[in-house]
CSV table of C-alpha atoms and ligand atoms in Angstrom, one decimal:
chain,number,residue,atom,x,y,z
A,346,UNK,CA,-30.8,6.5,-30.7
A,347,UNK,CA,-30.2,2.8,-32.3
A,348,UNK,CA,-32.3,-0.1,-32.8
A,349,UNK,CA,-32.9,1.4,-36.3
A,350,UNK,CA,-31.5,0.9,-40.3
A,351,UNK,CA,-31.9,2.8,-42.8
A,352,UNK,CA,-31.6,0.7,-45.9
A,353,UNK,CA,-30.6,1.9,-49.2
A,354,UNK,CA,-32.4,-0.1,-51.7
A,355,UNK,CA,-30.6,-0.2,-54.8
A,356,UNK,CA,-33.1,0.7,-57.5
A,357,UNK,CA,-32.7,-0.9,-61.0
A,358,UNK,CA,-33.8,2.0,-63.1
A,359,UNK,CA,-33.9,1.8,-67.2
A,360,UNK,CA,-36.7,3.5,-69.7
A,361,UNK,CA,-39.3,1.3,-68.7
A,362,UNK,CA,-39.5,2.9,-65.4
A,363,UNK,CA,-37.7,1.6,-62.0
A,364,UNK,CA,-37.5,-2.1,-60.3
A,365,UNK,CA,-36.4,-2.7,-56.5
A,366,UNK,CA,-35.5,-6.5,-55.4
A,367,UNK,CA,-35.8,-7.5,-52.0
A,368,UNK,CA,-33.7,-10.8,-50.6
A,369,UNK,CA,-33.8,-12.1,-47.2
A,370,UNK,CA,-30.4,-11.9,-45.6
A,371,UNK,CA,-28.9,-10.1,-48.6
A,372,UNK,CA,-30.6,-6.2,-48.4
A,373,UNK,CA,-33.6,-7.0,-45.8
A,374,UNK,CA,-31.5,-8.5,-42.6
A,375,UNK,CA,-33.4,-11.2,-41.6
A,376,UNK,CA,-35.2,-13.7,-42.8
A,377,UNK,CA,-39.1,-13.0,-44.2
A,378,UNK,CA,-41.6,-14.7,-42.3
A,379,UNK,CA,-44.4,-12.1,-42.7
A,380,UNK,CA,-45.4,-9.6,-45.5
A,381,UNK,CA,-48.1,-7.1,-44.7
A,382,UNK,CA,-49.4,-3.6,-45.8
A,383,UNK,CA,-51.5,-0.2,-45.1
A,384,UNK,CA,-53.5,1.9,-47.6
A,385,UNK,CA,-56.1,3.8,-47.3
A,386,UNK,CA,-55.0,5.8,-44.7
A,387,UNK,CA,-55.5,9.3,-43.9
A,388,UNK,CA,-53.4,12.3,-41.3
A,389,UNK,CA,-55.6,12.6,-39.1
A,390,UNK,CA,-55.9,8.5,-38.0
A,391,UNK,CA,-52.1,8.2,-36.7
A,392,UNK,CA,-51.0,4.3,-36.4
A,393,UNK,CA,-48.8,2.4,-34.4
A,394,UNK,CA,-48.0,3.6,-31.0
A,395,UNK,CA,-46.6,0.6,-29.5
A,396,UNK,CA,-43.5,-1.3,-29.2
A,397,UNK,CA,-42.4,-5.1,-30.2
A,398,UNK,CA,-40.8,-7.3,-27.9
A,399,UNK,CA,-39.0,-9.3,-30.2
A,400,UNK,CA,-40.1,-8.6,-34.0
A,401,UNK,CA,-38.0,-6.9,-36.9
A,402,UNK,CA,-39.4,-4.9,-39.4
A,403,UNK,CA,-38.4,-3.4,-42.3
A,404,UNK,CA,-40.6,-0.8,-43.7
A,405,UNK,CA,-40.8,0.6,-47.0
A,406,UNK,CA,-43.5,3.2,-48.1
A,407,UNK,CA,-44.3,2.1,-52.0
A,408,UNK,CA,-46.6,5.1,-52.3
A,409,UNK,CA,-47.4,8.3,-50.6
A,410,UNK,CA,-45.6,9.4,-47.6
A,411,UNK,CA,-45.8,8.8,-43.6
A,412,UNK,CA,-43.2,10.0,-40.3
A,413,UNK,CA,-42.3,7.4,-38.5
A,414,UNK,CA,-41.3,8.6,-35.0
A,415,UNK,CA,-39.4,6.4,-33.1
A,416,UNK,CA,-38.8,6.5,-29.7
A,417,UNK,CA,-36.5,4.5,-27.5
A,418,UNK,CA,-37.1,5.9,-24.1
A,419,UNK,CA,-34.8,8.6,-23.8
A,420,UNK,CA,-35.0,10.5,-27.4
A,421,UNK,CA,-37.5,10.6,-30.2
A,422,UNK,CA,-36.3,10.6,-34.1
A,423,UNK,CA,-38.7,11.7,-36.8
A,424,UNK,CA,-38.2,9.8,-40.3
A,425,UNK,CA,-40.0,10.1,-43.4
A,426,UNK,CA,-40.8,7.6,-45.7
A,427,UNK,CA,-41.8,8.7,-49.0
A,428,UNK,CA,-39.9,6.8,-51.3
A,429,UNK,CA,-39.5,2.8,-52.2
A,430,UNK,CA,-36.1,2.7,-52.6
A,431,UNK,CA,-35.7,3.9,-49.0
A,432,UNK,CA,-36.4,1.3,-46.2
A,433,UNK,CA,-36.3,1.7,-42.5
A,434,UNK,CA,-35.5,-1.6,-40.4
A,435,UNK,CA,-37.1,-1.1,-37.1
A,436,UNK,CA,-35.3,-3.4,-34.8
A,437,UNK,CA,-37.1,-4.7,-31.2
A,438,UNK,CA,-37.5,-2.4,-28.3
A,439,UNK,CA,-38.3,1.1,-30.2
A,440,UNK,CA,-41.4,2.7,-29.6
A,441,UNK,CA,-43.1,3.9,-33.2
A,442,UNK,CA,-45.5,5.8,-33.8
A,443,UNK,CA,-47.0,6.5,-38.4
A,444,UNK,CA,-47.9,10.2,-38.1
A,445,UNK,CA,-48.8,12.1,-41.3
A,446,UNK,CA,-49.8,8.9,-43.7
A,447,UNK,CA,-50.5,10.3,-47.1
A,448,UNK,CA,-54.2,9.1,-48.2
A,449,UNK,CA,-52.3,7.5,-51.3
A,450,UNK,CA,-49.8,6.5,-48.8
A,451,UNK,CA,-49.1,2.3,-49.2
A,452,UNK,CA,-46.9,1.1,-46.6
A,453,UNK,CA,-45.3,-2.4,-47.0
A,454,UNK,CA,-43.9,-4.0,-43.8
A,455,UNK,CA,-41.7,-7.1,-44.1
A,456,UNK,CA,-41.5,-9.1,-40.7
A,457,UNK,CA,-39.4,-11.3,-39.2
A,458,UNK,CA,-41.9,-13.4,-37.4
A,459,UNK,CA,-45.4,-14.6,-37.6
A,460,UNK,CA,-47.9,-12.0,-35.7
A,461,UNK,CA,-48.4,-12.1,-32.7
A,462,UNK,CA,-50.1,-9.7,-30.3
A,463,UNK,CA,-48.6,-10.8,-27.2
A,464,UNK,CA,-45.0,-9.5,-29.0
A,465,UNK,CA,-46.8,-5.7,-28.9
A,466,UNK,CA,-46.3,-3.0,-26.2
A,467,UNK,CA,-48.7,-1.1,-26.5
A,468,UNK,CA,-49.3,1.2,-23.4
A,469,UNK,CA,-46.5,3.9,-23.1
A,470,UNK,CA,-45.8,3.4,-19.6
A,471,UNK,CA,-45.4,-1.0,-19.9
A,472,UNK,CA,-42.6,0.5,-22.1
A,473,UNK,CA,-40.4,2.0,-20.3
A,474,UNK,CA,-40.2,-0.4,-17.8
A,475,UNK,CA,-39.5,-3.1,-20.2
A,476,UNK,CA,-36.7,-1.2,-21.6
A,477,UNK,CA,-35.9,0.0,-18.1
A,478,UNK,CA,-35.6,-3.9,-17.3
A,479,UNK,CA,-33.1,-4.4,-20.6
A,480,UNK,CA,-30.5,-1.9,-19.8
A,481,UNK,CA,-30.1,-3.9,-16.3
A,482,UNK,CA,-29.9,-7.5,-18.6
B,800,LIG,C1,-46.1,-2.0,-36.8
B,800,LIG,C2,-46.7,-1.0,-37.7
B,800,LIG,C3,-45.8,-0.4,-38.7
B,800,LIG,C4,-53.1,-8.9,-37.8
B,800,LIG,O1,-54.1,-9.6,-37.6
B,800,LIG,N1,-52.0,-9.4,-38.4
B,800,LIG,C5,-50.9,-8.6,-38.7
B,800,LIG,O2,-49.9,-9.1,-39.2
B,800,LIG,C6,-50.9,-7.3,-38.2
B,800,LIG,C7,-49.7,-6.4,-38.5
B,800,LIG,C8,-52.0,-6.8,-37.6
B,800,LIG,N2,-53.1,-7.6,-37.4
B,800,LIG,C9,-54.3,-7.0,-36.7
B,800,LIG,C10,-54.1,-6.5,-35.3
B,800,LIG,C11,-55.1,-5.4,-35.2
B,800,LIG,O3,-56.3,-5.9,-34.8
B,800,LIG,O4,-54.7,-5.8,-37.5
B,800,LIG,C12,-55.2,-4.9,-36.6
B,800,LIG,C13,-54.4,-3.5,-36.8
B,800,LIG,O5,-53.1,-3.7,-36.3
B,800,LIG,P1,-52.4,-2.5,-35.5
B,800,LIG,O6,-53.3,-1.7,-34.8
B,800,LIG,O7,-51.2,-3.1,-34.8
B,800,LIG,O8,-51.8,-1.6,-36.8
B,800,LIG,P2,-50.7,-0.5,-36.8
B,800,LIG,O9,-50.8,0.1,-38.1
B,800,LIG,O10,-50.9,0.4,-35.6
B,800,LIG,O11,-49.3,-1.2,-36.6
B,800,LIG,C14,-48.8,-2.1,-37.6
B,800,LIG,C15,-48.2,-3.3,-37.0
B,800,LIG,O12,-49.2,-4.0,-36.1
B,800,LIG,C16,-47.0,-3.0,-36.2
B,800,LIG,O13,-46.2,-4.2,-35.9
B,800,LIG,O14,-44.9,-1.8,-36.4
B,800,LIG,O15,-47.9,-1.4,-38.4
């Protein structure tokens, strides 16, 4: 399994409590074209199941705690995010799937491109195929 990062954020702790900084091309790998996030969330409403085309991510779970399985076609890797000094750069091509999310869970995703829907795979079987079709690039 590649096509994944886990990223050490180096957290900037003092008596005051702790501070992360996050700087395109210097600890996220890419450069930030898109800032979103989930709350309110709950186990039994899994999220994601689908694949990008093209997009970067790096996710980082501020509060709360989520798995994120990801899936490359052959093997499945379970990851959990519970802390915001931890981020996981999801790179294109990996099948993901947010299993567990806290209820206090808030998930922050940094993106390397604008959204668009036409970038998502989102039916399991359009998936393999399209990573069938990039091993034979
Ligand atoms: C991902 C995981 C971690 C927008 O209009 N703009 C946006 O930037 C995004 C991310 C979503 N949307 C719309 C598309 C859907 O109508 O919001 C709705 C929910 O999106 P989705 O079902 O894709 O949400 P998740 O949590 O399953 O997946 C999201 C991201 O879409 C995805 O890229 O990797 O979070």
């Amino acid at each position: 399994m590649e096509k994944f990062e886990i990223l050490d954020l180096k957290e900037i702790k003092d008596s005051r409590g702790c501070l992360v900084a996050l700087e395109e091309l210097i600890n996220i790998p890419f450069e930030i074209k898109r800032v979103y996030y989930i709350y309110n969330t709950n186990n039994a409403s899994p999220r994601g199941f689908h694949a990008h085309k093209k997009l970067k991510q790096v996710l980082i779970c501020l509060k709360g705690s989520v798995d994120v399985v990801m899936d490359n076609g052959k093997s499945r890797i379970n990851f959990l995010l519970d802390t915001p000094n931890k981020g996981l750069a999801i790179y294109p091509g990996v099948w993901r799937e947010l299993l567990n999310c806290s209820e206090d869970m808030v998930l922050m995703v940094l993106a390397d491109r604008y959204y668009d829907e036409n970038d998502y795979i989102r039916d399991y079987e359009e998936y393999q195929k399209f990573i069938q079709k990039e091993v034979l690039i």
